[in-house]
Coordinates of C-alpha atoms in Angstrom, one line a residue:
M1 CA -104.8 -46.8 -41.0
K2 CA -104.9 -43.6 -39.0
V3 CA -101.8 -42.7 -37.0
I4 CA -101.3 -39.8 -34.6
S5 CA -97.6 -38.7 -34.0
I6 CA -97.0 -36.9 -30.8
V7 CA -93.9 -34.7 -30.7
G8 CA -92.7 -31.8 -28.7
A9 CA -88.9 -31.5 -28.6
R10 CA -86.1 -31.0 -31.1
P11 CA -84.9 -34.6 -31.3
Q12 CA -88.5 -35.8 -31.9
L13 CA -88.9 -33.3 -34.7
V14 CA -85.8 -34.7 -36.4
K15 CA -87.2 -38.2 -36.1
L16 CA -90.6 -37.1 -37.3
A17 CA -89.2 -35.9 -40.6
P18 CA -88.5 -39.3 -42.2
I19 CA -91.6 -40.8 -40.6
A20 CA -93.8 -38.1 -42.1
A21 CA -92.1 -38.6 -45.5
A22 CA -92.7 -42.3 -45.3
F23 CA -96.4 -41.9 -44.4
A24 CA -96.8 -39.4 -47.2
Q25 CA -96.0 -42.2 -49.7
T26 CA -98.9 -44.3 -48.4
E27 CA -102.7 -43.9 -48.2
H28 CA -102.6 -43.8 -44.4
E29 CA -103.8 -40.8 -42.5
H30 CA -101.0 -39.2 -40.5
V31 CA -102.0 -36.6 -37.9
I32 CA -99.2 -34.6 -36.2
V33 CA -99.7 -33.2 -32.7
H34 CA -97.0 -30.8 -31.4
T35 CA -97.2 -30.5 -27.6
G36 CA -95.1 -27.3 -27.5
Q37 CA -92.7 -28.8 -25.0
H38 CA -89.9 -26.9 -26.7
Y39 CA -91.4 -23.5 -27.5
D40 CA -88.2 -21.7 -28.5
A41 CA -88.2 -21.2 -32.3
D42 CA -84.6 -22.4 -32.5
L43 CA -85.7 -25.7 -31.0
S44 CA -89.0 -26.2 -32.8
D45 CA -90.4 -24.0 -35.6
V46 CA -87.2 -24.0 -37.6
F47 CA -87.2 -27.8 -37.8
F48 CA -90.6 -27.9 -39.5
S49 CA -89.4 -25.5 -42.2
G50 CA -85.9 -26.9 -42.5
L51 CA -86.7 -30.6 -42.7
G52 CA -89.9 -30.3 -44.8
I53 CA -92.2 -31.6 -42.1
P54 CA -95.9 -30.8 -42.6
D55 CA -97.2 -28.2 -40.2
P56 CA -98.7 -29.7 -37.1
D57 CA -102.4 -30.5 -37.3
V58 CA -102.7 -29.7 -33.6
H59 CA -100.5 -27.5 -31.4
L60 CA -101.0 -27.8 -27.7
G61 CA -98.7 -24.9 -26.7
V62 CA -97.8 -26.4 -23.3
G63 CA -94.4 -24.6 -22.9
S64 CA -92.0 -25.0 -20.0
G65 CA -92.5 -26.1 -16.4
S66 CA -91.3 -28.7 -13.9
H67 CA -91.4 -32.3 -15.1
G68 CA -94.6 -33.0 -13.2
V69 CA -96.3 -29.8 -14.4
Q70 CA -95.2 -30.3 -18.0
T71 CA -96.2 -33.9 -18.2
G72 CA -99.5 -33.2 -16.6
A73 CA -100.3 -30.4 -18.9
V74 CA -99.5 -32.5 -22.0
L75 CA -101.6 -35.4 -20.6
S76 CA -104.6 -33.1 -19.9
A77 CA -104.4 -31.4 -23.3
L78 CA -104.0 -34.6 -25.2
D79 CA -107.0 -36.5 -23.8
P80 CA -109.7 -34.6 -25.9
V81 CA -107.5 -34.7 -29.0
L82 CA -107.1 -38.5 -28.9
A83 CA -110.8 -39.0 -27.9
E84 CA -111.8 -37.0 -31.0
H85 CA -109.5 -38.7 -33.5
Q86 CA -109.7 -42.3 -32.3
P87 CA -106.6 -43.3 -34.2
D88 CA -105.5 -46.9 -35.0
W89 CA -102.0 -46.0 -33.5
V90 CA -100.6 -43.3 -31.3
L91 CA -96.9 -43.1 -32.2
V92 CA -94.7 -41.6 -29.5
Y93 CA -91.0 -40.8 -30.0
G94 CA -88.0 -41.1 -27.7
D95 CA -87.9 -40.2 -24.1
T96 CA -89.3 -36.8 -23.2
N97 CA -92.2 -35.7 -21.0
S98 CA -94.3 -35.5 -24.2
T99 CA -93.5 -39.2 -24.8
I100 CA -94.8 -40.6 -21.5
A101 CA -97.8 -38.2 -21.5
G102 CA -98.8 -39.3 -25.0
A103 CA -98.4 -43.0 -24.0
L104 CA -100.5 -42.6 -20.8
S105 CA -103.2 -40.6 -22.5
A106 CA -103.5 -43.3 -25.2
V107 CA -103.5 -46.4 -22.9
K108 CA -106.1 -44.8 -20.6
Q109 CA -108.4 -44.6 -23.6
H110 CA -107.5 -48.1 -24.8
L111 CA -105.8 -46.8 -27.9
P112 CA -102.8 -48.8 -29.3
V113 CA -99.4 -47.2 -28.6
A114 CA -96.2 -47.6 -30.7
H115 CA -92.9 -46.4 -29.2
L116 CA -90.3 -45.3 -31.7
E117 CA -86.7 -45.7 -30.3
A118 CA -87.8 -48.3 -27.7
G119 CA -85.4 -50.3 -25.6
L120 CA -82.7 -47.6 -25.0
R121 CA -81.3 -47.8 -21.5
S122 CA -78.7 -45.7 -19.7
F123 CA -79.3 -47.5 -16.4
N124 CA -79.0 -44.0 -14.7
R125 CA -82.1 -43.6 -12.6
R126 CA -81.2 -39.9 -12.0
M127 CA -82.1 -39.1 -15.6
P128 CA -85.7 -38.1 -16.2
E129 CA -85.4 -39.6 -19.7
E130 CA -84.7 -43.0 -18.2
H131 CA -87.9 -43.0 -16.3
N132 CA -89.8 -41.8 -19.4
R133 CA -88.4 -44.4 -21.7
V134 CA -88.8 -47.4 -19.3
L135 CA -92.4 -46.4 -18.4
T136 CA -93.3 -45.9 -22.0
D137 CA -91.9 -49.2 -23.1
H138 CA -93.9 -51.0 -20.4
C139 CA -97.2 -49.5 -21.4
A140 CA -96.8 -49.5 -25.2
D141 CA -98.2 -52.2 -27.5
L142 CA -95.5 -52.1 -30.2
L143 CA -91.9 -51.5 -29.4
L144 CA -89.9 -50.2 -32.4
A145 CA -86.3 -50.8 -31.4
P146 CA -83.4 -49.1 -33.2
T147 CA -80.6 -51.6 -32.4
E148 CA -79.9 -55.2 -31.4
E149 CA -78.8 -53.9 -28.0
A150 CA -82.2 -52.3 -27.5
M151 CA -83.9 -55.5 -28.4
R152 CA -81.8 -57.3 -25.8
H153 CA -82.8 -54.8 -23.1
L154 CA -86.5 -55.3 -24.0
A155 CA -86.2 -59.1 -23.9
N156 CA -84.5 -58.8 -20.5
E157 CA -87.5 -56.9 -19.2
G158 CA -90.0 -59.4 -20.5
L159 CA -91.1 -57.3 -23.4
G160 CA -89.5 -59.2 -26.3
H161 CA -92.9 -60.3 -27.7
R162 CA -93.8 -56.7 -28.3
A163 CA -90.5 -55.7 -29.7
R164 CA -89.5 -55.4 -33.4
L165 CA -86.1 -54.3 -34.8
A166 CA -86.9 -51.3 -36.9
G167 CA -83.5 -49.6 -37.2
D168 CA -82.9 -45.9 -36.3
V169 CA -84.8 -43.3 -38.2
M170 CA -82.1 -40.7 -37.2
V171 CA -79.9 -42.5 -39.7
D172 CA -82.4 -41.8 -42.5
I173 CA -82.5 -38.1 -41.9
C174 CA -78.8 -37.6 -41.0
L175 CA -77.5 -39.3 -44.1
R176 CA -80.0 -37.5 -46.3
I177 CA -79.0 -34.1 -44.9
R178 CA -75.3 -35.0 -45.0
D179 CA -75.5 -35.8 -48.7
A180 CA -77.3 -32.5 -49.3
V181 CA -74.7 -30.5 -47.3
L182 CA -71.8 -32.1 -49.2
A183 CA -73.6 -31.3 -52.5
G184 CA -73.7 -27.7 -51.5
E185 CA -77.5 -27.6 -51.2
H186 CA -77.4 -25.9 -47.8
P187 CA -75.8 -22.6 -46.8
A188 CA -72.8 -22.6 -44.4
P189 CA -73.9 -22.9 -40.7
A190 CA -74.1 -19.8 -38.6
L191 CA -71.2 -20.6 -36.3
P192 CA -70.4 -18.4 -33.2
E193 CA -68.4 -15.3 -33.9
G194 CA -64.7 -16.1 -33.7
I195 CA -65.0 -19.6 -35.2
D196 CA -63.4 -20.0 -38.6
P197 CA -64.9 -23.1 -40.3
K198 CA -61.8 -23.4 -42.4
Q199 CA -59.6 -23.9 -39.3
P200 CA -59.8 -26.8 -36.8
F201 CA -62.5 -26.3 -34.1
L202 CA -64.5 -28.4 -31.7
L203 CA -68.3 -28.3 -31.7
A204 CA -69.9 -28.5 -28.2
T205 CA -73.3 -28.7 -26.6
L206 CA -74.3 -29.0 -22.9
H207 CA -77.8 -29.2 -21.4
R208 CA -78.4 -32.1 -19.1
P209 CA -79.5 -31.3 -15.6
D210 CA -76.6 -33.3 -14.0
N211 CA -74.2 -31.0 -15.8
T212 CA -76.0 -27.7 -15.6
D213 CA -77.9 -27.6 -12.3
D214 CA -75.0 -27.6 -9.9
A215 CA -73.0 -24.4 -10.1
A216 CA -69.7 -25.9 -9.2
R217 CA -70.0 -28.7 -11.7
L218 CA -71.1 -26.4 -14.5
S219 CA -68.3 -23.9 -13.8
A220 CA -65.7 -26.8 -13.8
I221 CA -66.9 -28.1 -17.1
V222 CA -66.9 -24.6 -18.7
E223 CA -63.4 -24.0 -17.4
S224 CA -62.3 -27.4 -18.9
L225 CA -63.7 -26.4 -22.3
A226 CA -62.1 -23.0 -22.0
R227 CA -58.6 -24.6 -21.6
L228 CA -58.8 -26.6 -24.8
P229 CA -56.2 -25.9 -27.4
L230 CA -58.8 -25.5 -30.2
P231 CA -61.6 -23.0 -30.5
V232 CA -64.8 -24.4 -29.1
A233 CA -68.1 -23.5 -30.8
L234 CA -70.6 -23.9 -27.9
L235 CA -74.2 -24.0 -29.3
A236 CA -75.9 -22.8 -26.2
H237 CA -79.2 -24.5 -25.4
P238 CA -81.7 -22.1 -23.6
R239 CA -81.4 -24.3 -20.5
L240 CA -77.7 -23.8 -20.4
V241 CA -77.9 -20.0 -20.9
A242 CA -80.5 -19.8 -18.1
R243 CA -78.5 -21.9 -15.7
A244 CA -75.2 -20.1 -16.4
E245 CA -76.9 -16.8 -15.7
Q246 CA -78.5 -18.1 -12.6
H247 CA -75.1 -19.4 -11.3
G248 CA -73.2 -16.3 -12.4
I249 CA -71.0 -18.3 -14.8
R250 CA -69.6 -16.7 -17.9
L251 CA -69.8 -19.1 -20.9
D252 CA -67.6 -17.2 -23.4
Q253 CA -64.3 -17.6 -21.7
G254 CA -60.9 -18.9 -23.0
S255 CA -61.4 -21.0 -26.1
V256 CA -65.2 -21.0 -25.9
R257 CA -67.2 -19.0 -28.4
V258 CA -71.0 -19.0 -27.7
G259 CA -73.7 -19.3 -30.4
R260 CA -77.3 -20.3 -30.7
P261 CA -78.6 -23.8 -31.5
L262 CA -78.6 -24.5 -35.2
P263 CA -81.3 -25.9 -37.5
Y264 CA -80.7 -29.5 -38.2
A265 CA -79.0 -29.0 -41.6
G266 CA -76.8 -26.4 -40.0
L267 CA -75.9 -28.8 -37.2
V268 CA -74.9 -31.5 -39.6
A269 CA -72.8 -29.0 -41.6
A270 CA -71.2 -27.8 -38.4
V271 CA -70.3 -31.4 -37.3
L272 CA -68.8 -32.1 -40.8
A273 CA -66.7 -28.9 -40.6
S274 CA -65.5 -29.7 -37.0
A275 CA -62.5 -31.6 -35.8
G276 CA -64.7 -33.3 -33.2
V277 CA -67.6 -33.0 -30.8
V278 CA -67.9 -32.5 -27.1
T279 CA -71.4 -33.0 -25.7
D280 CA -73.8 -34.5 -23.3
S281 CA -76.5 -35.0 -25.9
G282 CA -77.5 -38.5 -26.9
G283 CA -78.5 -37.4 -30.4
L284 CA -75.3 -35.5 -31.1
Q285 CA -73.2 -38.5 -30.0
K286 CA -74.8 -40.6 -32.7
E287 CA -74.7 -37.8 -35.3
A288 CA -71.0 -37.4 -34.8
Y289 CA -70.6 -41.2 -35.2
L290 CA -72.7 -41.3 -38.4
L291 CA -70.7 -38.3 -39.7
D292 CA -67.3 -39.9 -38.9
R293 CA -66.3 -37.4 -36.2
V294 CA -64.9 -38.3 -32.8
C295 CA -67.1 -37.5 -29.8
T296 CA -66.2 -36.8 -26.2
T297 CA -69.3 -37.3 -24.0
I298 CA -69.5 -35.6 -20.6
R299 CA -71.5 -38.3 -19.0
P300 CA -70.7 -41.5 -17.1
E301 CA -72.8 -43.6 -19.4
T302 CA -74.5 -43.6 -22.8
E303 CA -77.6 -45.2 -24.3
W304 CA -75.7 -45.4 -27.6
V305 CA -73.1 -48.0 -26.6
E306 CA -72.3 -48.8 -30.2
T307 CA -70.6 -45.4 -30.6
L308 CA -68.0 -46.5 -28.0
D309 CA -66.5 -49.1 -30.3
D310 CA -63.0 -48.3 -31.7
D311 CA -62.9 -45.1 -29.7
W312 CA -65.3 -43.1 -31.9
N313 CA -66.9 -41.9 -28.6
R314 CA -65.3 -41.6 -25.2
L315 CA -67.2 -41.1 -21.9
V316 CA -65.8 -38.6 -19.4
P317 CA -67.9 -38.3 -16.2
D318 CA -66.1 -35.1 -15.3
P319 CA -63.4 -33.5 -17.5
H320 CA -62.2 -31.4 -14.5
D321 CA -60.9 -34.6 -12.9
L322 CA -58.4 -35.0 -15.7
A323 CA -55.1 -33.2 -15.9
P324 CA -55.4 -30.4 -18.5
A325 CA -53.0 -32.1 -20.9
D326 CA -54.9 -35.4 -20.7
W327 CA -58.2 -33.6 -21.3
S328 CA -56.8 -31.7 -24.2
A329 CA -55.4 -34.8 -25.8
L330 CA -58.7 -36.7 -25.3
A331 CA -61.0 -33.9 -26.7
T332 CA -58.7 -33.3 -29.7
R333 CA -57.8 -36.9 -30.5
P334 CA -57.8 -37.8 -34.2
A335 CA -60.5 -39.9 -35.7
P336 CA -60.0 -43.7 -35.7
T337 CA -58.7 -45.2 -38.9
T338 CA -61.1 -48.2 -38.5
P339 CA -64.4 -47.6 -40.3
H340 CA -67.4 -48.3 -38.3
G341 CA -70.3 -50.6 -39.4
E342 CA -74.0 -49.9 -39.5
P343 CA -75.3 -50.8 -36.1
Y344 CA -78.1 -48.2 -36.5
G345 CA -79.4 -49.4 -39.9
D346 CA -79.0 -48.5 -43.5
G347 CA -81.1 -45.4 -43.8
T348 CA -84.5 -47.0 -44.5
A349 CA -85.9 -47.3 -41.0
A350 CA -88.9 -45.1 -41.5
Q351 CA -90.3 -47.3 -44.3
R352 CA -89.8 -50.3 -42.0
V353 CA -91.6 -48.5 -39.1
V354 CA -94.7 -48.0 -41.3
K355 CA -94.6 -51.6 -42.4
L356 CA -94.3 -52.9 -38.9
M357 CA -97.2 -50.8 -37.8
E358 CA -99.3 -52.0 -40.7
E359 CA -98.5 -55.6 -39.7
A360 CA -99.2 -55.1 -36.0
A361 CA -102.5 -53.3 -36.8
S362 CA -103.6 -56.2 -39.1
Q363 CA -102.8 -58.7 -36.3
Q364 CA -104.9 -56.6 -33.8
H365 CA -107.8 -56.6 -36.1
H366 CA -107.4 -60.3 -37.0
P367 CA -106.1 -62.1 -34.0

């Protein structure tokens, strides 16, 4: 079986790590195509070296651009690559422009598509990711769902016959890196200057267009972070830095200390060292949950609804709407005493993904 994995952004590289390791234990041919959607070394190259992912077989070097330009560029560059390789499966990950472009390029060439992390829904049509994931699910042949909730969404859209419960490969890599960090196998994370990892602090990220594109909203969110009673380690995504500069907003104010995005092991170590997380990232919500840290999510909804159980994660559409004391109490709340279950699987999802793809390929060849 020949499989082409198409990745291009940080979350996809993290998911690729356990998948690549699982394929390496088989006789299958696994070809990695990096679209270059995230071209910043902090968001791309460091993940290949830090997570032990094989170097990409093909690098398209697409870079940044508007959603249409970026999606079109990936689609155009992928067509000859898929035509040359003629894989048994094109495996796309998550919900980025690389995801939908990879799926479209494959289906136009009648190549089977498998979608890892299928069935997630925010039901927020303003999110580009929502369009990408819905469209990808509806054109893919095999839907690898991470949770029972995702399976229900796919069934509700008439896609249940293509869906398989695989579990979440993010659990595989998160738990592996957690154990390595706790065993002292990774250096201490490079936290922003002014953050003492031995003292309580909050870890924060912010990058979604709804939070960063409007100057008044971004300013209000930064002011809310600045008023928190604990130091805030803000790992500033390039998009956030660019928008803040464009809007004339200073990020390092009050309690906020600004640093760069961390390699994945550094991020896991930073979450473990923190008293809690404030973010609008889907991946970081789940990582906080898996690492037993409370999360405050600056969004009106989440795809990862399981994290909301027992108050491990709390949604805040706009922290500026809260009284300062209420916002402070929320963001610095203690972790629940109730342990959470394993809604995302037991850490063996990648092996299950390979097996499900083998089974589906066999059925395609022998209907």
